[in-house]
Structure formats: C-alpha cells, structure tokens
Short mmCIF file of C-alpha atoms (C1' of nucleotides) in Angstrom, two decimals:
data_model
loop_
_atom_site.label_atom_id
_atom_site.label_comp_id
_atom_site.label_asym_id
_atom_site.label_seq_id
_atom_site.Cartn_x
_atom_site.Cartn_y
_atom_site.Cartn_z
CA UNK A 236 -127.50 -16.59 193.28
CA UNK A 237 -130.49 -17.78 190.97
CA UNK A 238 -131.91 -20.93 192.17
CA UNK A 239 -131.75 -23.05 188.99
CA UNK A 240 -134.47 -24.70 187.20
CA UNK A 241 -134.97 -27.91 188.50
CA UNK A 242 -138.83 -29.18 186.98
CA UNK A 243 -141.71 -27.62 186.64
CA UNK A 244 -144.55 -27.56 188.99
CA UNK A 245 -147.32 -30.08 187.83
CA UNK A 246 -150.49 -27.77 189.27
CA UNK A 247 -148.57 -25.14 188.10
CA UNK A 248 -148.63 -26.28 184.64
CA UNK A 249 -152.05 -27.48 185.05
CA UNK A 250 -153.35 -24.06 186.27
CA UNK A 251 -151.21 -22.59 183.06
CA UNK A 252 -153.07 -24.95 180.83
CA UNK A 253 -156.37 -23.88 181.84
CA UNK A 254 -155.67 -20.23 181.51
CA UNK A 255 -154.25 -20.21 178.37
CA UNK A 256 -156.92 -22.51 176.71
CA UNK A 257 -159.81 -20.44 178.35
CA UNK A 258 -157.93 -17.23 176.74
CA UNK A 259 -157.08 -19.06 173.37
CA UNK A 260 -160.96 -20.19 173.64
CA UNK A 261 -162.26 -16.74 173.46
CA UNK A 262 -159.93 -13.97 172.69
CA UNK A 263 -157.56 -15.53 170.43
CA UNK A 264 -156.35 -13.64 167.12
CA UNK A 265 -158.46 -14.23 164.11
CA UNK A 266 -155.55 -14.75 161.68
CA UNK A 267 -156.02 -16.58 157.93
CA UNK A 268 -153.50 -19.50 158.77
CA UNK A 269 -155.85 -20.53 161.53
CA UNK A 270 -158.67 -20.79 159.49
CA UNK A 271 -157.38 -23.92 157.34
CA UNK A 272 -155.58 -26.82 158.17
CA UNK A 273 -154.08 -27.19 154.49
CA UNK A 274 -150.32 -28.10 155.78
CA UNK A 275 -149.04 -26.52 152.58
CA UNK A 276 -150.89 -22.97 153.44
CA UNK A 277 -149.72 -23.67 156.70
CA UNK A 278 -146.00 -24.22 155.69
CA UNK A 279 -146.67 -20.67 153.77
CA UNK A 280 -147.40 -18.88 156.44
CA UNK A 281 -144.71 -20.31 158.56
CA UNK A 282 -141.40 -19.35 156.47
CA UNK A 283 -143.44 -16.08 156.14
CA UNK A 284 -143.26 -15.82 159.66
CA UNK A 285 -139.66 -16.77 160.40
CA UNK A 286 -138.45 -13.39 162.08
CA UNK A 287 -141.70 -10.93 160.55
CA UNK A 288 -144.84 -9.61 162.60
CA UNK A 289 -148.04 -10.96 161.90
CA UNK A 290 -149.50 -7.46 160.61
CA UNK A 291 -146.93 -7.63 157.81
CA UNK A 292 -147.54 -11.25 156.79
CA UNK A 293 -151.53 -11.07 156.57
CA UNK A 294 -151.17 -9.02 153.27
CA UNK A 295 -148.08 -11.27 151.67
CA UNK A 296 -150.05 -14.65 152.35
CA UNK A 297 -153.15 -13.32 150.87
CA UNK A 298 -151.31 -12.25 147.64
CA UNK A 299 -148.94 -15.11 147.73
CA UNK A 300 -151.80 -17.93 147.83
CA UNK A 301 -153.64 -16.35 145.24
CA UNK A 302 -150.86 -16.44 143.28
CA UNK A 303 -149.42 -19.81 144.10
CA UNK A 304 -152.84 -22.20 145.57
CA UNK A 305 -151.40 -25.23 145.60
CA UNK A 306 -148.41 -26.70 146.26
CA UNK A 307 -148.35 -27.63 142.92
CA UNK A 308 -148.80 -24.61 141.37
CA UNK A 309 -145.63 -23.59 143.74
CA UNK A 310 -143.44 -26.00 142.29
CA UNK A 311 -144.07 -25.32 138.81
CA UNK A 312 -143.59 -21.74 139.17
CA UNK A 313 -140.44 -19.87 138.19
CA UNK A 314 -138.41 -18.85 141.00
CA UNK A 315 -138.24 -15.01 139.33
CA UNK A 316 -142.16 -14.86 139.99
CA UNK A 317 -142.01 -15.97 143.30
CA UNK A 318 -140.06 -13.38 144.13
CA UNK A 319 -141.88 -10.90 142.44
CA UNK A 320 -145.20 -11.57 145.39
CA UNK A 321 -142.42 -11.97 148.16
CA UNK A 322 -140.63 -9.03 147.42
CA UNK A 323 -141.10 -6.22 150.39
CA UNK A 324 -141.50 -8.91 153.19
CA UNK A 325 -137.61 -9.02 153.70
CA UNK A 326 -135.12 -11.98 153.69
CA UNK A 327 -135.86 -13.02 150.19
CA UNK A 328 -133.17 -15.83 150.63
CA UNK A 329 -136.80 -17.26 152.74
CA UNK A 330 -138.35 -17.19 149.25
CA UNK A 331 -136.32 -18.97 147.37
CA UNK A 332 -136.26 -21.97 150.47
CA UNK A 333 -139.68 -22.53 149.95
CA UNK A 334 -139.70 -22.47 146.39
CA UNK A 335 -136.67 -25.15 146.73
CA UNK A 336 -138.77 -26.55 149.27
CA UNK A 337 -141.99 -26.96 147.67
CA UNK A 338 -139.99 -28.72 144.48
CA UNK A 339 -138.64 -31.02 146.89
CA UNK A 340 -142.10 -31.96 148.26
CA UNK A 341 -143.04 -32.52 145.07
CA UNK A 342 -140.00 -34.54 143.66
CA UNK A 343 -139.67 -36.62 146.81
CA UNK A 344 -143.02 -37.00 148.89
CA UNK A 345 -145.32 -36.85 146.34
CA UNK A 346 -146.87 -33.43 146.57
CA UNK A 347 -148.06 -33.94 150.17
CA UNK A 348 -146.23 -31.83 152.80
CA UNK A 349 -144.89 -33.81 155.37
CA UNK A 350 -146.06 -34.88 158.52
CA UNK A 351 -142.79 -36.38 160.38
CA UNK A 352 -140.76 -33.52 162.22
CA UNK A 353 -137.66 -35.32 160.93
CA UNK A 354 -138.80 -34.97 157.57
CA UNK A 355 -140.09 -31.56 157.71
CA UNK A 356 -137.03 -30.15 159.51
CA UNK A 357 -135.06 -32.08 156.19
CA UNK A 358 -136.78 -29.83 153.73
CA UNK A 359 -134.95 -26.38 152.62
CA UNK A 360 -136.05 -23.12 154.74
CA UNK A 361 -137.65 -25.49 157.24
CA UNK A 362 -135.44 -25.54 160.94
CA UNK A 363 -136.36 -26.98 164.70
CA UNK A 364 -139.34 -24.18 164.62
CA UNK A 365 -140.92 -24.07 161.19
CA UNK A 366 -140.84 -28.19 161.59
CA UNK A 367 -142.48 -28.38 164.80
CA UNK A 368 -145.48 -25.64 163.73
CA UNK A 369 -145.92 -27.50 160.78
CA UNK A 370 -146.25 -30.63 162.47
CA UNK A 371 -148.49 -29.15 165.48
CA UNK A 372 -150.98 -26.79 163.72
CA UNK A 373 -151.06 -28.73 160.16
CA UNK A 374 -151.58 -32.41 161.59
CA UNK A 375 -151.79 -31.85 165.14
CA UNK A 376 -148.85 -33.20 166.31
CA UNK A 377 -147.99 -33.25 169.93
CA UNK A 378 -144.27 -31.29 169.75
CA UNK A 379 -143.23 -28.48 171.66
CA UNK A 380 -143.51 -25.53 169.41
CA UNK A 381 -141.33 -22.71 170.65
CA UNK A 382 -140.73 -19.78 169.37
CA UNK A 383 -140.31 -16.11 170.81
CA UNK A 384 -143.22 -15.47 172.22
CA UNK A 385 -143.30 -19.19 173.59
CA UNK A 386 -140.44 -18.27 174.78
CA UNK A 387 -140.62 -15.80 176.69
CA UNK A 388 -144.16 -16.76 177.98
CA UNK A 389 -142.93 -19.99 179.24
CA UNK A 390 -139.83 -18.42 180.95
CA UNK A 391 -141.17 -15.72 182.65
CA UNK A 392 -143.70 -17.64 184.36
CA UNK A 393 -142.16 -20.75 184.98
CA UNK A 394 -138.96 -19.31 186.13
CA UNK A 395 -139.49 -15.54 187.15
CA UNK A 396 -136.95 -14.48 184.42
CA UNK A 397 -137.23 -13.32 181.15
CA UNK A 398 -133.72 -14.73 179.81
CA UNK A 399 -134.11 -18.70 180.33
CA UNK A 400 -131.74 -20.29 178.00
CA UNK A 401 -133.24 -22.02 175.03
CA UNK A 402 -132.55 -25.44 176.61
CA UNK A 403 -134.18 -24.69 179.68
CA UNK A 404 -137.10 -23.51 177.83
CA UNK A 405 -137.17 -26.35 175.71
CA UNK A 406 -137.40 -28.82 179.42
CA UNK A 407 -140.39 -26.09 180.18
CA UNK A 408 -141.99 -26.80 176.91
CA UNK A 409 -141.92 -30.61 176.80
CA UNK A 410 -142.76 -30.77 180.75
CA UNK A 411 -145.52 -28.61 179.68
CA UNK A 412 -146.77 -30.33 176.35
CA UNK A 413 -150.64 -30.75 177.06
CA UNK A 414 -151.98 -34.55 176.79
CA UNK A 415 -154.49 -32.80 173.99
CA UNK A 416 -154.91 -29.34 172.24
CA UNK A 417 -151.24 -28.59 171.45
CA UNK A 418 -152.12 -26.30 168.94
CA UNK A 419 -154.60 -24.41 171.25
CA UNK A 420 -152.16 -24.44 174.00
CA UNK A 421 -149.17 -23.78 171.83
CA UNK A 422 -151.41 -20.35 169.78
CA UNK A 423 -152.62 -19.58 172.99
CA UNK A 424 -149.02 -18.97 174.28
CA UNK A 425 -147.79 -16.97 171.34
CA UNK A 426 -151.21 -14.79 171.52
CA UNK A 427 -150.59 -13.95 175.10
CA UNK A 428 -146.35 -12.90 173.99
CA UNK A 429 -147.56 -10.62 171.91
CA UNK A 430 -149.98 -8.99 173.32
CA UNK A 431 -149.05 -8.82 177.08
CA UNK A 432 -145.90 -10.73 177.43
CA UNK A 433 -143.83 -8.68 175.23
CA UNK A 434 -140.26 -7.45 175.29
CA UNK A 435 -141.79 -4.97 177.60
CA UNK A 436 -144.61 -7.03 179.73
CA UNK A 437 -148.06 -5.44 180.16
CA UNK A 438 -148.59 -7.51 183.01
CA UNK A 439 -151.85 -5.38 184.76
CA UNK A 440 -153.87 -7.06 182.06
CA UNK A 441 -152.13 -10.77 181.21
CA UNK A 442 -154.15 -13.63 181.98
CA UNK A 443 -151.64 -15.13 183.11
CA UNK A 444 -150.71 -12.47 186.03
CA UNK A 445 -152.34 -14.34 189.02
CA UNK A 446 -150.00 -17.55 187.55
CA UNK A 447 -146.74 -15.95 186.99
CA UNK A 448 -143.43 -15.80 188.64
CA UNK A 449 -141.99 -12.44 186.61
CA UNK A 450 -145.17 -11.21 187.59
CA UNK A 451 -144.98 -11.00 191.06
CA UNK A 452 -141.61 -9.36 191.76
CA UNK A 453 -141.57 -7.46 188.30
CA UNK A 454 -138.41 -7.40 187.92
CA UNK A 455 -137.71 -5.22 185.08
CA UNK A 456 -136.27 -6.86 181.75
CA UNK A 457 -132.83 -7.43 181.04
CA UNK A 458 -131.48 -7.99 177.87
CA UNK A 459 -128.28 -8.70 176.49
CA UNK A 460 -127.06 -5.21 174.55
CA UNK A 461 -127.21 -6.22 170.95
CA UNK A 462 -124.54 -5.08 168.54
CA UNK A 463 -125.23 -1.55 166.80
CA UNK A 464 -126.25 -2.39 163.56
CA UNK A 465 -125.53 1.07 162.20
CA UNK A 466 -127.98 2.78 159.84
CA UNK A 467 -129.61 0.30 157.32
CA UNK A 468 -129.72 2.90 154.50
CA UNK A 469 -126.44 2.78 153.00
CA UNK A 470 -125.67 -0.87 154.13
CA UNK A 471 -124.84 -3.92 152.37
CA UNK A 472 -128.22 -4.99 153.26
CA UNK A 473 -129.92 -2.33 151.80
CA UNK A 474 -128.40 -2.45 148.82
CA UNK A 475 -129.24 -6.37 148.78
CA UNK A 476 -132.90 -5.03 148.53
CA UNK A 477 -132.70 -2.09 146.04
CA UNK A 478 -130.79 -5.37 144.07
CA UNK A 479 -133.94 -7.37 144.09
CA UNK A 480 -136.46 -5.12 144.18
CA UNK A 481 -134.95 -3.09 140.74
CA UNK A 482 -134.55 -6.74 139.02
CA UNK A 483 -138.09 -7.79 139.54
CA UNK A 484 -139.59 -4.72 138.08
CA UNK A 485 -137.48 -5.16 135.11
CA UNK A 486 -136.86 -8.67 132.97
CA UNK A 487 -132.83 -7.88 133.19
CA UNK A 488 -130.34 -5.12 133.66
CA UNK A 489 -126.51 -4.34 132.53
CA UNK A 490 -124.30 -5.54 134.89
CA UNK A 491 -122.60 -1.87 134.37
CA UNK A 492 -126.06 0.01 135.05
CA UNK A 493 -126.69 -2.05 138.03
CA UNK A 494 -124.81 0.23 140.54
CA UNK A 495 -126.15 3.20 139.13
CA UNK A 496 -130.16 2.26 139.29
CA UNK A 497 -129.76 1.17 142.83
CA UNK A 498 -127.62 3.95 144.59
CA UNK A 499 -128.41 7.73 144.61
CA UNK A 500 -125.41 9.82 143.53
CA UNK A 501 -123.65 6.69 142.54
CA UNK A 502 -119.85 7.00 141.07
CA UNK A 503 -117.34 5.11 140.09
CA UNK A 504 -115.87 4.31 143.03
CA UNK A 505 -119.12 2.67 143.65
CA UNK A 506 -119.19 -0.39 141.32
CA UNK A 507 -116.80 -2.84 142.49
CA UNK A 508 -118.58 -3.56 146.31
CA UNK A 509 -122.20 -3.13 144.33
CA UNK A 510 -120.90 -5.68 141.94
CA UNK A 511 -119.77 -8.09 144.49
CA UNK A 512 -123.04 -7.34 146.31
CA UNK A 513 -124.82 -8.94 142.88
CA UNK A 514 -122.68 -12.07 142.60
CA UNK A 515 -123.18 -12.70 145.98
CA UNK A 516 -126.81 -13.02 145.65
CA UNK A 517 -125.88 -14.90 142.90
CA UNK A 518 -124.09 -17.32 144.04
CA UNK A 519 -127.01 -17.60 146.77
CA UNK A 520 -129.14 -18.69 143.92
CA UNK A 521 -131.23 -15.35 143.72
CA UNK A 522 -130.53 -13.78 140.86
CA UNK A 523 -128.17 -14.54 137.45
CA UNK A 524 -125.28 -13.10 136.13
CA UNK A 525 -124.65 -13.14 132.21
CA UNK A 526 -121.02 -12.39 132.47
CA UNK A 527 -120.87 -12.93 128.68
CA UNK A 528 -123.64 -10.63 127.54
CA UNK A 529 -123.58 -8.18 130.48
CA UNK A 530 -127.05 -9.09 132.18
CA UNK A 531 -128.17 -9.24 135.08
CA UNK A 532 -131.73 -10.92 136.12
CA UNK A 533 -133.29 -12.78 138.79
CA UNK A 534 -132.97 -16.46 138.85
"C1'" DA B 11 -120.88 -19.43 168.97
"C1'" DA B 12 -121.15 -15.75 166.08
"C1'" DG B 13 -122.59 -13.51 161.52
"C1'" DT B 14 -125.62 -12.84 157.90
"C1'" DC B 15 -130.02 -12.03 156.00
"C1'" DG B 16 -135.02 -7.10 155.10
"C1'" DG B 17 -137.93 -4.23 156.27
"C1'" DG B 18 -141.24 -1.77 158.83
"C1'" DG B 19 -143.35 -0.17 163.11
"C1'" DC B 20 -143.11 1.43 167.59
"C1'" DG B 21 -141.42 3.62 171.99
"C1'" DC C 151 -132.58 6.59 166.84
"C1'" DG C 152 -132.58 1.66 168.94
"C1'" DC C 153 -135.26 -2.45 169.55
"C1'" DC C 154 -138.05 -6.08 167.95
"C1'" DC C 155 -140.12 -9.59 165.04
"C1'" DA C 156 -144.36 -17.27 164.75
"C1'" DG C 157 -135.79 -18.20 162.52
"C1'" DA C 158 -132.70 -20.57 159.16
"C1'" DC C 159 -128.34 -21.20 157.51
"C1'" DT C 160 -123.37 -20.57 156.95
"C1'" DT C 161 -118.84 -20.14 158.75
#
DNA sequence: AAGTCGGGGCG
DNA sequence: CGCCCAGACTT
C-alpha cells in the first residue's frame, strides 16, 4: 500500500527551487532556442521537439530558420518546401501543423504568435505542452510546463516513484510553480531529466540526490511493458517515409511507379497497400494525388 | 483510453 | 533487438 499523494512539502519545494536554479544557473545546456526569446523561433523549436531528442533538433532548427526567418516568410511558403528542410526529423504530419499553424497566426493574430495559453493551445500542432512552453519561455508566463523529463523529475522526488500519473504530476507542478523564474525553474528541470533523471536515473551525480525521495530507497524503475512494435523496416510507417522522402527529391511521380521506387524487390502484389499508404497521406494533407493524370506529388 | 505517427541513438 | 525521445491528434 502506497501512501497517496496528498500536497507537496513547502521547504521541500523551496529546497527543490534552489537546487535546480543554482544548477540551471551554471551548468545548464547551451541550446539555440535559449538564446532568443523570438516566440515564433521558439514555437519552431517546440513542434520540433514534440517526441525528438535535442541532438537531432539542433541541426533541423538551424536549417529550418535559415530557410524560413520569420514567421512571415513561413506562411508564405509552400507547404512542399517545408517539407523538403523537415524531412529526416520524423512525424512530418508535425510539419505540415506548423505550416497550418503559422498561416493561421498570420490570417488571424496578425503575424504575432500568441501569448494566451488558450490561444496558443487553439492553433494547429500546438497541445497542453507546446502551449504552455510557448507561453513560459517566449513571454514568460507563469504555467506549469510539463513534459517528460518534468515529469519524471517532479515525480520521483516529490513522490519516491517514477510512475506518478499525469494528474498527480500536474498538482506537483502547479504546487511547485516558482513566484519568479519559471522558465529557469521549468529548463532547469528538463536539464536535470536528461541528464541524470533519465529512464534509467544516474542518481550518484544528480543535484537533486540529497532532495529526492526515489533517491533514497532506489527503487529500481518500473515501467509499464509497451506493445512490440515489430521491426520498423518493412512497416506501414516506413513506407510512410520512403513516401515522402522519394516525393521531395522529385517534383512528382506515377502513381503506378510509386510502389516500385519505394520498396526493394517490389511486385505486384505490392501496389494496392502502397497505394492506400499514398492516399492516406493524402487525405492527411501531405501529399496530392492526380488520379486523372497519374501523379503523385507533395502538397 | 487506445492507436497512429519517424527516425535515430543507445544499452 | 527493445527502449526512449521538450507530444498531438484521431478514433
């Protein structure tokens, strides 16, 4: 029997606070996102984010800002080059939100990114995390950011587990909001997830040790099994991506080719789920289908 | 509540 | 090989 969460500790929190800032305050990742506090190269770097390690975004939002500057510039672009900079991060259906997204900031707030989580969580590609980050790091809003590393951080040493549920992280989070410094607080967290307080915790080192409930007894991690996923080469997924990837190095394709530029030692028996692959990512919006004139191109 | 959506890196 | 990642969206 677990005792359940009733409310956090103030001096707890307060002792929390002070580590993480002093750890934020001097050993804190130097990463290009925190080095503005334009809330549309912000938003960027969010959705690039959303489910992808840093190490792969720094690349992507590099190209993808020299590309696209402004919001602007975003907006006016055609959603085929877009994907042409995203392509190779993975879930391309992300680039296309933005691009919807960054049209709709221009059609409807004037160009400016929003500042209200309401309005930000209202916009395509933008959900309860991307909206509060936007909000916290872009204008400084004080809203619980929480993602993964938040997460975990805040339930292992508030509650000695690693598998709070979401709503009792979310209490944690808002019993835990600091007065001032969100962002700090809220970057300091996800520094210290990935770098000590990960799936597997590195706790000799954590700042955080002395403060920590999981710490102390070290439990070891349990995790809910996750489904098999089976091997991705040869999936529907993968084939998703040879899709894309073959359609943005080319301006179109034959509907009838498709199957056989994307699969090795393709046959017939191969075209009908390879088709219905295609208009499924056409009816997402990705790419177009010329029934008429047998092409195939991205959106 | 459960599925879908990429891709790469790491243990 | 399985697990994980600054989640969002559909069903």
């Amino acid at each position: 029997m677990v005792t359940p969460f009733i409310r956090p500790a103030a001096s707890k929190i307060k002792t929390l606070h002070a580590r993480v800032r002093a750890f934020y305050r001097t050993r804190r990742r130097d990463l290009p996102w925190r080095r503005t506090r334009d809330p549309y190269r912000i938003l960027v770097s969010e959705v690039m984010l959303q489910q992808t390690q840093v190490d792969r975004v720094i690349p992507k939002y590099a190209a993808f800002l020299s590309r696209f500057p402004t919001l602007a510039s975003l907006a006016r672009a055609r959603l085929a080059e877009v994907l042409r900079v995203w392509v190779g991060l993975g879930y391309n259906g992300r680039a296309l939100r933005l691009w919807r997204c960054a049209r709709t900031i221009a059609r409807d707030h004037g160009g400016a990114v929003p500042s209200k989580l309401e309005t930000l969580y209202e916009l395509p590609g933008v959900g309860t995390y991307t909206a509060a980050a936007v909000a916290a790091f872009a204008f400084g809003k004080r809203v619980p950011v929480v993602d993964v590393n938040v997460r975990r951080v805040l339930s292992r040493t508030m509650t000695g587990r690693d598998d709070a549920s979401a709503q009792e992280v979310a209490r944690i989070a808002r019993a835990a909001l600091p007065r001032t410094g969100n962002a700090c607080w809220t970057q300091g967290l996800m520094d210290i997830g990935a770098r000590f307080c990960r799936p597997s915790p590195r706790c000799e080192r954590c700042p955080l040790r002395a403060t920590c409930a999981y710490a102390k007894h070290g439990a070891p991690p349990i995790r809910a099994a996750r489904r098999a996923r089976g091997t991705f080469v040869d999936s529907e997924r993968y084939y998703r991506g040879r899709i894309v990837r073959l359609l943005c190095a080319k301006p179109s394709v034959a509907l009838a080719d498709l199957g056989r530029q994307v699969k090795e030692r393709f046959d017939a028996r191969d075209g009908p789920w390879l088709e219905r692959i295609a208009h499924k990512l056409a009816r997402e919006g990705l790419i177009r289908i010329d029934e008429r004139r047998d092409r195939v191109r991205l959106a």
